[in-house]
Amino acid sequence: MTDKPFIDIRHAAKSYGALEVLKDISLQVRKGQIVAIIGPSGSGKSTLLRAINDLDPLTKGEVWLEDMQVNKPLPPRQYERHINQMRQQIGMVFQHFNLFPHLTVRGNITLAPKMLKRLTEAEANALAEKQLAHVGMLDRIDYYPSQLSGGQKQRVAIARALAMEPKVMLFDEVTSALDPELVEEVNLTMKKLAEEHMTMIIVTHEMRFAQDVCDRVLFMDQGVVVEEGPPEVIFRNPQHERTKNFLRKHLQGNAQ
Amino acid sequence: MTLDFTIVPSYFTLLLIGSGWTIAITAAAAVLSFVVGILFAVIALYGPALVRYPIRLFAWLFMGTPLLLQLFLIYFGLIQIGIDLPAFAAGVIGLGLHFAVYNSDIIQSGIRAVDKGQYEGARTLGLSRLQTIARIIVPQAVRSVIPPIGNNMIALLKDSALVSVIGVTELTLTAQLAISKTFHPFEFYLAAAVCYYVINLGLEAGLRHLEGRVQLSR
Amino acid sequence: MLRVYPFFLAAAWVTIQLSIYTTVLGLICGSLGAAARLSRSRILRFVGAAYVSLFRGTPALIQLFILYFGGPQIGIQLDAFEAGVIGLGVNIGAYMTETIRGAIVAVDRGQSEAARTLGLSRSETMRKVILPQAARLMIRPLGVNINALIKGTALVAAISVVELTYTAQRYIGSTYKPFEMFLLAGVIYMVIIYVTGLAISWLDRRARIS
């Protein structure tokens, strides 16, 4: 593994009018690294994640994936083509699944590979089956999203993102909308990905999961990274008062 | 002149042919109104200002004026600027455009109701704006607005009688043909009404079936 | 262009008259229809349902033709304007029946139960409690019916009543200015519809305050 960053966020800043949501954040992630971003709501952690694939464009700063700039300044038409290319390499999973309700599980997974990678029906089907087997959902391939539980939907959403064979996966509070008893199956799926050395950036409220799975933890508050480091340092021995306060509240909350 | 319904059966075939044409015109205009309705809705919501405003003006004009007036414009008006449409085409286009405007209104509200996450979900997979609209947003919007669009199609069936005024052969005009031979308007218009009623029942049943099939839940 | 204005204005007046008479007749038919649909008598309920189904299930144009061309065969002699008003009024009445009935049904069922437990009779409950509330609810949807009705008056052009659409057709076909003639008639229709819409919003607002 080289020291060259796989994902490189340089001086990212974003504001809505006078409101600054991100204040000059820089972050490097190496290939195969698993990074958790924690922090109170409104800290800017989701905004930062959504800036990586330009869903929420930055006001200032650059995002690089390997040697390509994701938010490259280009004329609108060229930019549209460029960003669609980039997004195919960046998988994303959302809090509310965002599965397409008018398509079956199979349709959800094969849509983008067929349209964008020009896969044949048979190739796309084989791919869908492979990815669904991976998340343990192969038996639901011909179901509609409305027929699945929240945890199952989220596993399908992960399979859908994986089917594009992305270089990195972004997870935006993927277990926050789930009933507590459904959280574990999604966490296990993500753990499995971690063991396969997928590069992952995970915005989460689950401290225990972050502790178990991630190589690095970032604590964000009010648009800045307050503190970062390996999980054992951040969770056992945080340096900043803000981090301590946040963790005290959250670890208590988790214990209850 | 007294009522004599015994003369109706001998014109049964004629009325049947007329009914067939009414169904054909309704179907053709329905397809046109649906396709153009989607197109108008997408342009009205996402199109560049240069096309968006003319479309809105057109919609405003066609919603505020009677269908019959629009048919007269298309049939008697276009020929004066060198566009000679056969009556059938003028009728289908007139009906189709008229209902496209109403469908577009409904589809627009359907598109607005599609969750924003659907757009983001598709865009993060790498789909372009246009691909997302065509494959993700519009299919969902259309499914959710099938009941009100179905009501428009029922209105379309009944309004298809208007194209007889510009000389399109359909049920109303075939009834008039029978009347011109027998001079029994009451019987034949009533017979035509019965035919419309039956076609209408069929259409309503078909729409109910369709609604049941495409019902969509998240 | 200038010389056609008087004809269009005269025609607009005919359209306005048609609209007013048709609205009045439609409201009468709609009220009777709704009363029949909500009646305790099964026969009346059936008559009401049949009225709605038959008149909404067939084209207004055919209904108009039956009345105007077929009427004489059963002893009904009407001039084109009269036939237009009656034909369109009875037709829109079927739609208004459903609007009025819908508003009455929408008034909370609890309202009627509350009134009945106070000892009001069925008809008193209807007159004093249900109808005043339903009346407010039905103003806007009736406005939609009236909007459709105004455009629907164009149908009488087919039985040669010289109203706006008939006049426009004559000039669309003869002036080599089809779009101008269409626009002229169209603008008049839209003004009529707009003014009617203002009146309905005003009524609606007043009903909400009281």
XYZ file of C-alpha atoms in Angstrom:
684
model
C 0.000 0.000 0.000
C 1.393 3.375 -0.995
C 1.043 6.503 1.048
C -0.567 8.352 -1.834
C -4.144 9.217 -0.850
C -6.955 7.436 -2.671
C -9.474 10.109 -1.793
C -8.151 13.593 -1.230
C -10.369 16.395 0.003
C -8.526 19.708 -0.093
C -9.747 22.765 1.803
C -13.430 21.928 1.415
C -15.777 24.765 2.350
C -19.473 25.178 1.880
C -21.890 27.883 2.882
C -25.544 28.689 2.349
C -25.535 32.470 2.280
C -23.967 33.557 5.576
C -24.253 30.095 7.107
C -20.983 28.140 6.911
C -21.631 24.386 7.036
C -18.103 23.288 6.171
C -15.075 25.376 7.130
C -11.872 24.488 5.295
C -11.798 20.733 5.781
C -8.999 18.586 4.413
C -9.107 14.812 4.558
C -7.038 12.052 2.969
C -8.205 8.470 2.792
C -5.921 5.675 1.648
C -7.013 2.744 -0.444
C -8.765 0.114 1.651
C -9.133 2.425 4.623
C -12.406 2.601 6.536
C -13.224 5.979 7.975
C -16.102 6.818 10.304
C -17.397 10.355 10.618
C -19.260 11.050 13.839
C -20.676 14.204 15.340
C -23.895 15.897 16.407
C -26.605 16.592 13.836
C -25.892 19.792 11.973
C -22.160 19.274 12.351
C -21.734 19.076 8.568
C -20.800 15.366 8.432
C -23.493 14.424 5.903
C -22.751 17.507 3.834
C -19.087 16.511 3.660
C -20.002 12.988 2.595
C -22.421 14.274 -0.040
C -19.734 16.630 -1.341
C -17.510 13.672 -2.208
C -19.759 12.689 -5.137
C -20.855 16.303 -5.647
C -24.446 15.709 -4.586
C -24.005 18.821 -2.438
C -21.430 20.849 -4.386
C -18.729 22.603 -2.401
C -18.455 26.373 -2.418
C -14.677 26.121 -2.283
C -12.122 23.331 -2.337
C -11.341 20.221 -4.345
C -12.253 16.550 -4.157
C -9.941 14.045 -5.821
C -10.404 10.334 -6.435
C -6.985 8.859 -7.336
C -5.701 11.177 -10.060
C -9.091 12.546 -11.114
C -10.699 15.664 -9.699
C -14.356 14.886 -8.952
C -15.576 18.496 -8.862
C -13.467 19.621 -11.786
C -14.464 23.049 -13.084
C -15.887 22.362 -16.547
C -18.575 23.882 -18.765
C -22.012 22.481 -17.736
C -22.378 19.976 -20.570
C -18.912 18.485 -20.169
C -19.264 18.567 -16.407
C -22.476 16.536 -16.580
C -20.662 13.820 -18.519
C -17.632 13.950 -16.236
C -19.601 13.746 -12.973
C -21.699 10.822 -14.249
C -18.433 9.019 -14.993
C -17.069 9.822 -11.546
C -20.240 8.811 -9.736
C -20.107 5.377 -11.344
C -16.902 4.865 -9.361
C -18.319 6.184 -6.088
C -21.063 4.060 -4.539
C -23.468 5.654 -2.121
C -26.060 4.280 0.295
C -28.657 6.524 1.901
C -30.558 6.646 5.161
C -33.878 6.208 3.368
C -32.661 3.545 0.902
C -33.892 5.428 -2.204
C -34.706 2.173 -3.938
C -36.842 2.594 -7.050
C -40.324 1.401 -6.048
C -41.479 0.780 -9.627
C -38.711 -1.764 -10.256
C -38.090 -5.165 -8.706
C -34.918 -5.857 -6.734
C -33.444 -7.222 -9.957
C -34.519 -4.121 -11.875
C -33.028 -1.845 -9.235
C -29.652 -3.543 -9.479
C -29.421 -4.094 -13.230
C -30.695 -0.668 -14.329
C -27.447 1.293 -14.096
C -25.088 -1.502 -15.298
C -27.297 -2.053 -18.344
C -27.666 1.622 -19.176
C -24.199 2.865 -18.331
C -21.900 -0.132 -18.731
C -23.778 -1.563 -21.685
C -24.084 -4.955 -20.035
C -26.363 -7.455 -21.754
C -29.475 -8.711 -19.988
C -27.704 -11.991 -19.125
C -24.543 -10.303 -17.861
C -26.549 -7.861 -15.768
C -28.618 -10.684 -14.308
C -25.522 -12.651 -13.385
C -24.108 -9.536 -11.750
C -27.325 -8.925 -9.814
C -27.345 -12.507 -8.587
C -23.728 -12.287 -7.511
C -24.224 -9.046 -5.589
C -27.458 -10.230 -3.979
C -25.824 -13.458 -2.870
C -23.100 -11.301 -1.377
C -25.588 -9.422 0.823
C -27.685 -12.535 1.417
C -30.720 -11.375 -0.516
C -30.685 -13.664 -3.535
C -34.026 -15.239 -2.622
C -35.730 -11.824 -2.884
C -34.532 -11.032 -6.405
C -38.010 -10.749 -7.924
C -39.626 -8.873 -5.027
C -40.597 -5.237 -5.135
C -39.034 -2.921 -2.540
C -42.427 -2.465 -0.871
C -42.390 -6.187 -0.031
C -39.126 -5.965 1.915
C -38.272 -4.973 5.490
C -36.111 -1.910 6.112
C -33.001 -3.989 6.724
C -33.581 -5.969 3.552
C -34.111 -2.769 1.574
C -30.836 -1.410 2.838
C -28.981 -4.594 1.896
C -30.454 -4.362 -1.591
C -29.376 -0.720 -1.754
C -25.843 -1.814 -0.879
C -25.951 -4.504 -3.574
C -27.199 -1.916 -6.072
C -24.256 0.352 -5.344
C -21.780 -2.568 -5.453
C -23.068 -3.659 -8.853
C -21.371 -0.626 -10.392
C -18.086 -1.981 -8.993
C -17.211 1.296 -7.289
C -13.753 2.153 -5.995
C -15.169 3.626 -2.811
C -18.425 3.352 -0.882
C -20.134 6.183 0.991
C -22.649 5.369 3.722
C -24.925 8.144 4.965
C -26.452 7.081 8.303
C -27.660 3.893 6.719
C -29.059 2.380 9.922
C -30.681 5.501 11.392
C -34.098 4.868 9.828
C -34.184 1.194 10.779
C -35.968 -0.514 13.643
C -33.331 -1.537 16.242
C -33.714 -5.260 15.533
C -32.883 -4.693 11.844
C -29.672 -2.754 12.396
C -27.459 -5.776 12.923
C -28.041 -7.396 9.515
C -26.981 -4.186 7.776
C -23.963 -3.776 10.030
C -22.893 -7.340 9.278
C -23.112 -6.654 5.563
C -20.885 -3.629 5.970
C -18.434 -5.563 8.111
C -18.145 -8.130 5.370
C -17.281 -5.368 2.907
C -14.692 -4.064 5.346
C -13.058 -7.472 5.514
C -12.776 -7.411 1.718
C -10.850 -4.128 1.982
C -13.398 -1.926 0.291
C -12.542 1.736 0.817
C -15.418 3.126 2.868
C -16.476 6.418 4.407
C -19.242 5.973 6.926
C -21.331 8.687 8.547
C -22.897 7.051 11.556
C -24.477 7.379 14.982
C -23.439 3.871 15.972
C -20.380 4.338 18.141
C -19.904 0.642 18.774
C -19.973 -0.125 15.065
C -17.452 2.644 14.364
C -15.230 1.255 17.087
C -15.412 -2.319 15.761
C -15.047 -1.763 12.064
C -13.232 1.455 11.286
C -9.530 2.245 11.019
C -10.017 5.937 11.659
C -12.619 8.081 13.326
C -13.310 11.766 12.636
C -15.269 13.815 15.094
C -16.919 16.811 13.431
C -18.719 19.729 15.027
C -19.917 23.038 13.583
C -18.339 22.466 10.219
C -14.833 21.539 11.348
C -12.986 18.317 12.159
C -12.420 18.719 15.895
C -10.411 15.575 16.372
C -9.370 12.501 14.455
C -7.454 9.322 15.057
C -7.703 5.568 15.468
C -10.911 4.448 17.233
C -9.161 3.328 20.390
C -7.750 6.818 20.870
C -10.903 8.745 19.983
C -13.236 6.596 22.050
C -10.963 5.819 25.035
C -8.893 8.932 25.270
C -10.400 11.928 23.452
C -8.377 15.123 23.752
C -10.998 17.804 23.162
C -13.736 18.874 25.516
C -16.329 18.860 22.710
C -15.481 15.295 21.783
C -15.702 14.218 25.411
C -19.113 15.818 25.826
C -20.457 14.265 22.666
C -19.176 10.806 23.510
C -20.425 11.003 27.085
C -23.941 11.697 25.825
C -23.814 9.117 23.071
C -22.208 6.233 24.856
C -24.710 6.726 27.664
C -27.492 6.815 25.114
C -26.257 3.596 23.588
C -26.019 1.842 26.918
C -29.630 2.549 27.759
C -93.490 11.611 -37.189
C -93.933 8.984 -34.509
C -91.329 6.943 -32.699
C -90.421 3.717 -34.422
C -87.508 1.815 -32.943
C -87.975 -1.149 -35.311
C -85.936 0.662 -37.959
C -82.826 0.760 -35.764
C -81.743 -2.912 -36.100
C -81.289 -2.644 -39.873
C -78.634 0.016 -39.233
C -76.958 -2.088 -36.582
C -73.850 -2.744 -38.679
C -73.468 0.946 -39.460
C -73.622 1.879 -35.783
C -71.163 -0.892 -34.985
C -68.705 0.491 -37.518
C -69.245 3.947 -36.060
C -68.553 2.571 -32.587
C -65.363 1.000 -33.905
C -64.204 4.346 -35.251
C -65.069 6.074 -31.999
C -62.960 3.553 -30.120
C -60.111 3.962 -32.618
C -60.188 7.769 -32.411
C -60.375 7.690 -28.635
C -57.469 5.247 -28.425
C -55.294 7.220 -30.859
C -56.049 10.528 -29.147
C -55.487 8.939 -25.724
C -52.026 7.716 -26.723
C -51.189 11.109 -28.224
C -52.473 12.956 -25.157
C -50.454 10.688 -22.888
C -47.163 10.940 -24.761
C -47.454 14.667 -25.401
C -48.695 15.156 -21.844
C -45.505 13.598 -20.465
C -43.418 15.657 -22.874
C -45.172 18.894 -21.881
C -44.848 18.055 -18.195
C -41.120 17.366 -18.448
C -40.516 20.518 -20.498
C -42.663 22.644 -18.192
C -40.656 21.474 -15.178
C -37.138 20.931 -16.492
C -36.964 22.557 -19.925
C -34.983 25.669 -20.820
C -36.958 28.923 -20.613
C -36.971 29.201 -24.394
C -39.290 26.192 -24.710
C -40.832 26.289 -21.257
C -42.683 29.559 -21.728
C -44.180 28.813 -25.154
C -45.426 25.481 -23.768
C -46.969 27.208 -20.775
C -48.647 29.757 -23.025
C -50.004 26.973 -25.200
C -51.295 25.089 -22.148
C -52.925 28.218 -20.809
C -54.673 28.861 -24.126
C -55.875 25.280 -24.535
C -57.143 25.050 -20.962
C -59.075 28.269 -21.191
C -60.907 27.671 -24.459
C -63.512 25.154 -25.685
C -62.383 21.986 -27.431
C -64.740 22.687 -30.330
C -63.056 26.036 -30.948
C -59.678 24.282 -30.985
C -60.942 21.711 -33.475
C -62.157 24.505 -35.750
C -58.755 26.171 -35.552
C -56.928 22.979 -36.446
C -59.306 21.875 -39.185
C -60.450 25.124 -40.832
C -57.551 27.287 -39.714
C -54.439 25.322 -40.616
C -55.568 24.844 -44.203
C -55.365 28.603 -44.667
C -51.686 28.573 -43.844
C -51.148 25.663 -46.207
C -51.492 22.722 -43.824
C -54.260 20.526 -45.199
C -55.001 17.871 -42.599
C -57.554 15.171 -43.294
C -60.510 15.462 -40.910
C -59.523 12.279 -39.081
C -56.004 13.543 -38.378
C -57.308 16.971 -37.373
C -59.756 15.307 -34.984
C -57.161 13.062 -33.368
C -54.612 15.872 -33.082
C -57.184 18.290 -31.671
C -58.480 15.823 -29.094
C -54.962 14.635 -28.324
C -53.513 18.108 -27.756
C -56.518 19.260 -25.755
C -56.223 16.383 -23.322
C -52.413 16.475 -23.379
C -52.619 19.844 -21.668
C -54.842 18.451 -18.934
C -52.706 15.306 -18.579
C -49.565 17.414 -18.400
C -50.995 19.293 -15.441
C -51.668 16.047 -13.607
C -48.299 14.490 -14.506
C -46.492 17.616 -13.297
C -48.050 17.230 -9.878
C -47.106 13.544 -9.977
C -43.491 14.399 -10.782
C -43.361 16.954 -7.964
C -44.625 14.285 -5.578
C -41.796 11.838 -6.394
C -39.393 11.788 -3.467
C -36.192 13.789 -3.934
C -34.226 10.739 -2.770
C -35.221 8.959 -5.964
C -33.412 11.593 -7.987
C -30.354 11.416 -5.753
C -30.372 7.623 -5.745
C -30.274 7.522 -9.526
C -27.725 10.314 -9.889
C -25.295 8.656 -7.459
C -25.347 5.537 -9.642
C -24.082 7.740 -12.454
C -27.323 8.216 -14.388
C -27.548 11.554 -16.159
C -30.284 14.100 -15.480
C -32.215 13.051 -18.560
C -31.796 9.319 -17.871
C -32.998 9.868 -14.324
C -36.081 11.767 -15.471
C -36.903 9.217 -18.166
C -36.240 5.997 -16.271
C -36.873 6.833 -12.626
C -38.982 9.955 -12.142
C -41.529 9.819 -14.978
C -42.379 6.094 -14.634
C -43.173 6.596 -10.958
C -45.066 9.834 -11.508
C -47.195 8.280 -14.232
C -48.123 5.286 -12.097
C -49.226 7.513 -9.256
C -51.503 9.630 -11.476
C -53.276 6.883 -13.393
C -56.649 7.455 -11.646
C -56.991 11.145 -12.600
C -55.617 10.474 -16.079
C -58.209 7.722 -16.399
C -60.900 10.286 -15.650
C -59.522 12.409 -18.458
C -59.722 9.430 -20.808
C -63.393 8.958 -19.917
C -63.966 12.633 -20.715
C -62.022 12.144 -23.945
C -64.297 9.312 -25.057
C -67.358 11.504 -24.659
C -65.707 14.550 -26.217
C -64.715 12.455 -29.227
C -68.323 13.030 -30.382
C -67.278 16.604 -31.175
C -65.091 15.561 -34.095
C -68.301 14.684 -35.985
C -68.783 18.442 -36.297
C -65.671 18.686 -38.501
C -66.836 15.668 -40.495
C -64.873 12.787 -38.962
C -66.687 9.492 -39.394
C -67.409 8.050 -35.986
C -70.424 7.023 -33.956
C -72.200 10.389 -33.941
C -71.671 10.895 -37.650
C -72.861 7.389 -38.553
C -75.991 8.053 -36.494
C -76.467 11.219 -38.524
C -76.007 9.201 -41.690
C -78.794 6.852 -40.656
C -80.938 9.851 -39.760
C -80.426 11.460 -43.153
C -81.883 8.325 -44.724
C -84.707 7.620 -42.285
C -85.526 11.027 -40.757
C -85.787 9.435 -37.321
C -83.313 11.468 -35.230
C -84.680 10.515 -31.814
C -84.245 6.785 -32.327
C -80.779 6.946 -33.816
C -79.290 9.489 -31.455
C -80.648 7.419 -28.603
C -79.108 4.304 -30.146
C -75.803 6.168 -30.417
C -76.135 7.206 -26.767
C -76.574 3.548 -25.809
C -73.427 2.652 -27.757
C -71.443 5.412 -26.028
C -72.747 4.253 -22.682
C -71.637 0.690 -23.300
C -68.177 1.742 -24.549
C -67.898 3.965 -21.502
C -68.701 1.059 -19.192
C -66.000 -0.988 -20.893
C -63.477 1.819 -20.552
C -64.267 2.312 -16.873
C -63.853 -1.398 -16.200
C -60.556 -1.419 -18.086
C -59.256 1.547 -16.107
C -60.209 -0.033 -12.787
C -58.318 -3.149 -13.805
C -55.269 -1.067 -14.748
C -55.350 0.878 -11.477
C -55.360 -2.375 -9.545
C -52.375 -3.654 -11.448
C -50.008 -0.743 -11.187
C -50.727 0.321 -7.636
C -47.478 1.412 -6.118
C -46.422 1.554 -2.523
C -43.094 2.440 -1.016
C -59.973 42.876 -38.252
C -61.883 45.842 -36.860
C -65.104 45.003 -38.601
C -65.390 41.599 -36.882
C -65.388 42.994 -33.340
C -69.105 43.820 -33.195
C -69.963 40.266 -34.267
C -67.718 38.782 -31.618
C -69.116 41.059 -28.936
C -72.702 40.150 -29.822
C -71.695 36.482 -29.815
C -69.980 36.882 -26.441
C -73.234 38.220 -25.007
C -75.019 35.089 -26.261
C -72.350 32.900 -24.632
C -72.720 34.809 -21.353
C -76.503 34.400 -21.386
C -76.161 30.716 -22.201
C -73.702 30.323 -19.325
C -75.932 32.068 -16.804
C -79.131 30.201 -17.707
C -77.280 26.885 -17.868
C -75.695 27.473 -14.456
C -79.078 28.209 -12.886
C -80.699 25.155 -14.456
C -77.669 23.030 -13.593
C -77.835 24.080 -9.944
C -81.554 23.257 -9.808
C -81.000 19.829 -11.404
C -77.954 19.246 -9.229
C -79.815 20.058 -6.013
C -82.756 17.854 -6.964
C -80.362 15.117 -8.056
C -78.420 15.275 -4.801
C -81.656 15.253 -2.792
C -82.762 12.170 -4.712
C -79.378 10.450 -4.245
C -79.498 11.056 -0.489
C -83.204 10.358 -0.078
C -84.594 7.621 2.138
C -86.727 6.339 -0.710
C -85.066 3.589 -2.677
C -86.887 4.553 -5.830
C -85.683 8.147 -5.615
C -82.142 6.993 -4.907
C -82.296 4.794 -7.989
C -83.675 7.646 -10.113
C -80.887 9.920 -8.896
C -78.191 7.345 -9.586
C -79.616 6.613 -13.046
C -79.693 10.338 -13.874
C -76.035 10.738 -12.931
C -74.900 7.576 -14.665
C -76.773 8.140 -17.933
C -75.968 11.820 -18.329
C -72.331 11.462 -17.332
C -71.943 8.257 -19.310
C -72.901 9.691 -22.705
C -71.657 12.715 -24.673
C -73.335 16.061 -23.981
C -73.465 16.600 -27.738
C -75.611 13.484 -28.228
C -77.927 14.576 -25.415
C -78.250 17.949 -27.099
C -79.019 16.335 -30.457
C -81.648 14.023 -28.961
C -83.388 17.021 -27.431
C -83.114 19.396 -30.378
C -83.510 17.086 -33.372
C -85.414 14.242 -31.698
C -87.593 16.395 -29.447
C -90.226 17.200 -32.077
C -90.924 13.470 -32.467
C -92.095 13.305 -28.874
C -93.824 16.674 -28.948
C -91.033 18.899 -27.651
C -90.528 21.901 -29.922
C -87.649 24.132 -28.832
C -85.610 26.738 -30.606
C -81.864 26.157 -30.683
C -81.095 28.500 -27.779
C -83.728 26.919 -25.530
C -82.582 23.433 -26.463
C -78.995 24.503 -25.723
C -79.821 25.796 -22.254
C -81.951 22.779 -21.328
C -79.610 20.202 -22.849
C -76.457 21.644 -21.294
C -78.169 22.489 -17.999
C -79.504 18.987 -17.446
C -76.115 17.575 -18.461
C -74.060 19.735 -16.091
C -76.704 19.085 -13.424
C -75.589 15.447 -13.349
C -72.026 16.550 -12.556
C -73.277 19.089 -10.001
C -75.350 16.349 -8.360
C -72.156 14.543 -7.488
C -70.438 17.736 -6.345
C -73.310 18.684 -4.029
C -73.762 15.164 -2.737
C -70.023 14.885 -2.113
C -70.017 18.083 -0.040
C -72.980 16.940 2.037
C -71.442 13.542 2.688
C -68.132 15.176 3.583
C -69.702 17.167 6.407
C -68.780 15.195 9.458
C -71.116 12.348 10.209
C -70.652 13.225 13.857
C -72.309 16.560 13.132
C -75.521 14.887 12.179
C -75.404 12.505 15.116
C -74.792 15.387 17.499
C -77.750 17.308 16.097
C -80.030 14.294 16.261
C -79.151 13.626 19.896
C -80.137 17.222 20.638
C -83.587 16.280 19.397
C -83.538 17.958 15.974
C -85.542 16.152 13.331
C -83.894 14.750 10.205
C -85.008 17.640 8.036
C -84.113 20.221 10.673
C -80.668 18.662 10.990
C -80.230 18.846 7.254
C -81.416 22.453 6.966
C -79.859 23.942 10.077
C -76.667 21.942 10.549
C -75.539 20.010 7.488
C -76.473 22.241 4.552
C -74.938 25.478 5.880
C -71.619 23.678 6.321
C -71.854 21.735 3.058
C -72.699 24.920 1.149
C -69.287 26.307 2.031
C -67.532 23.139 0.981
C -69.238 22.978 -2.411
C -68.500 26.491 -3.677
C -65.068 25.690 -5.104
C -65.909 22.357 -6.742
C -69.064 23.892 -8.190
C -66.784 26.583 -9.578
C -64.897 23.841 -11.420
C -68.211 22.590 -12.845
C -69.131 26.119 -13.957
C -65.721 26.604 -15.565
C -66.309 23.425 -17.611
C -69.839 24.547 -18.386
C -68.722 27.874 -19.847
C -66.407 26.074 -22.271
C -69.168 23.507 -22.825
C -71.547 26.157 -24.156
C -69.504 25.975 -27.357
C -71.396 22.753 -28.178
C -74.496 24.698 -29.181
C -72.520 25.920 -32.190
C -73.317 22.450 -33.549
C -77.035 23.299 -33.524
C -76.307 26.698 -35.083
C -76.708 28.998 -32.098
C -74.719 32.062 -33.062
C -72.482 32.225 -30.007
C -68.724 32.725 -29.737
C -67.466 29.448 -31.161
C -69.957 29.520 -34.026
C -68.901 33.066 -34.857
C -65.221 32.214 -34.544
C -65.641 29.215 -36.824
C -67.248 31.393 -39.482
C -64.312 33.808 -39.432
C -61.611 31.163 -38.944
C -62.830 29.614 -42.173
C -63.111 32.813 -44.189
C -60.648 35.515 -43.114
C -57.273 33.908 -43.717
C -56.491 34.985 -40.174
C -57.387 31.783 -38.344
C -55.081 32.322 -35.369
C -56.244 35.882 -34.811
C -59.876 34.774 -34.845
C -59.106 31.870 -32.513
C -57.262 34.185 -30.145
C -60.024 36.767 -30.225
C -62.664 34.206 -29.250
C -60.235 32.530 -26.849
C -59.469 35.750 -25.006
C -63.190 36.461 -24.603
C -63.750 32.974 -23.178
C -60.863 33.428 -20.793
C -62.153 36.810 -19.644
C -65.572 35.282 -18.944
C -63.966 32.377 -17.080
C -61.626 34.700 -15.190
C -64.420 37.007 -14.024
C -66.508 33.988 -13.001
C -63.522 32.640 -11.107
C -63.156 35.942 -9.242
C -66.830 35.859 -8.290
C -66.484 32.290 -7.019
C -63.371 33.085 -4.954
C -65.218 36.069 -3.493
C -68.171 33.875 -2.556
C -65.830 31.264 -1.136
C -63.994 33.802 1.002
C -67.234 35.302 2.292
C -68.555 31.859 3.155
C -65.430 31.101 5.123
C -65.651 34.263 7.225
C -69.276 33.817 8.274
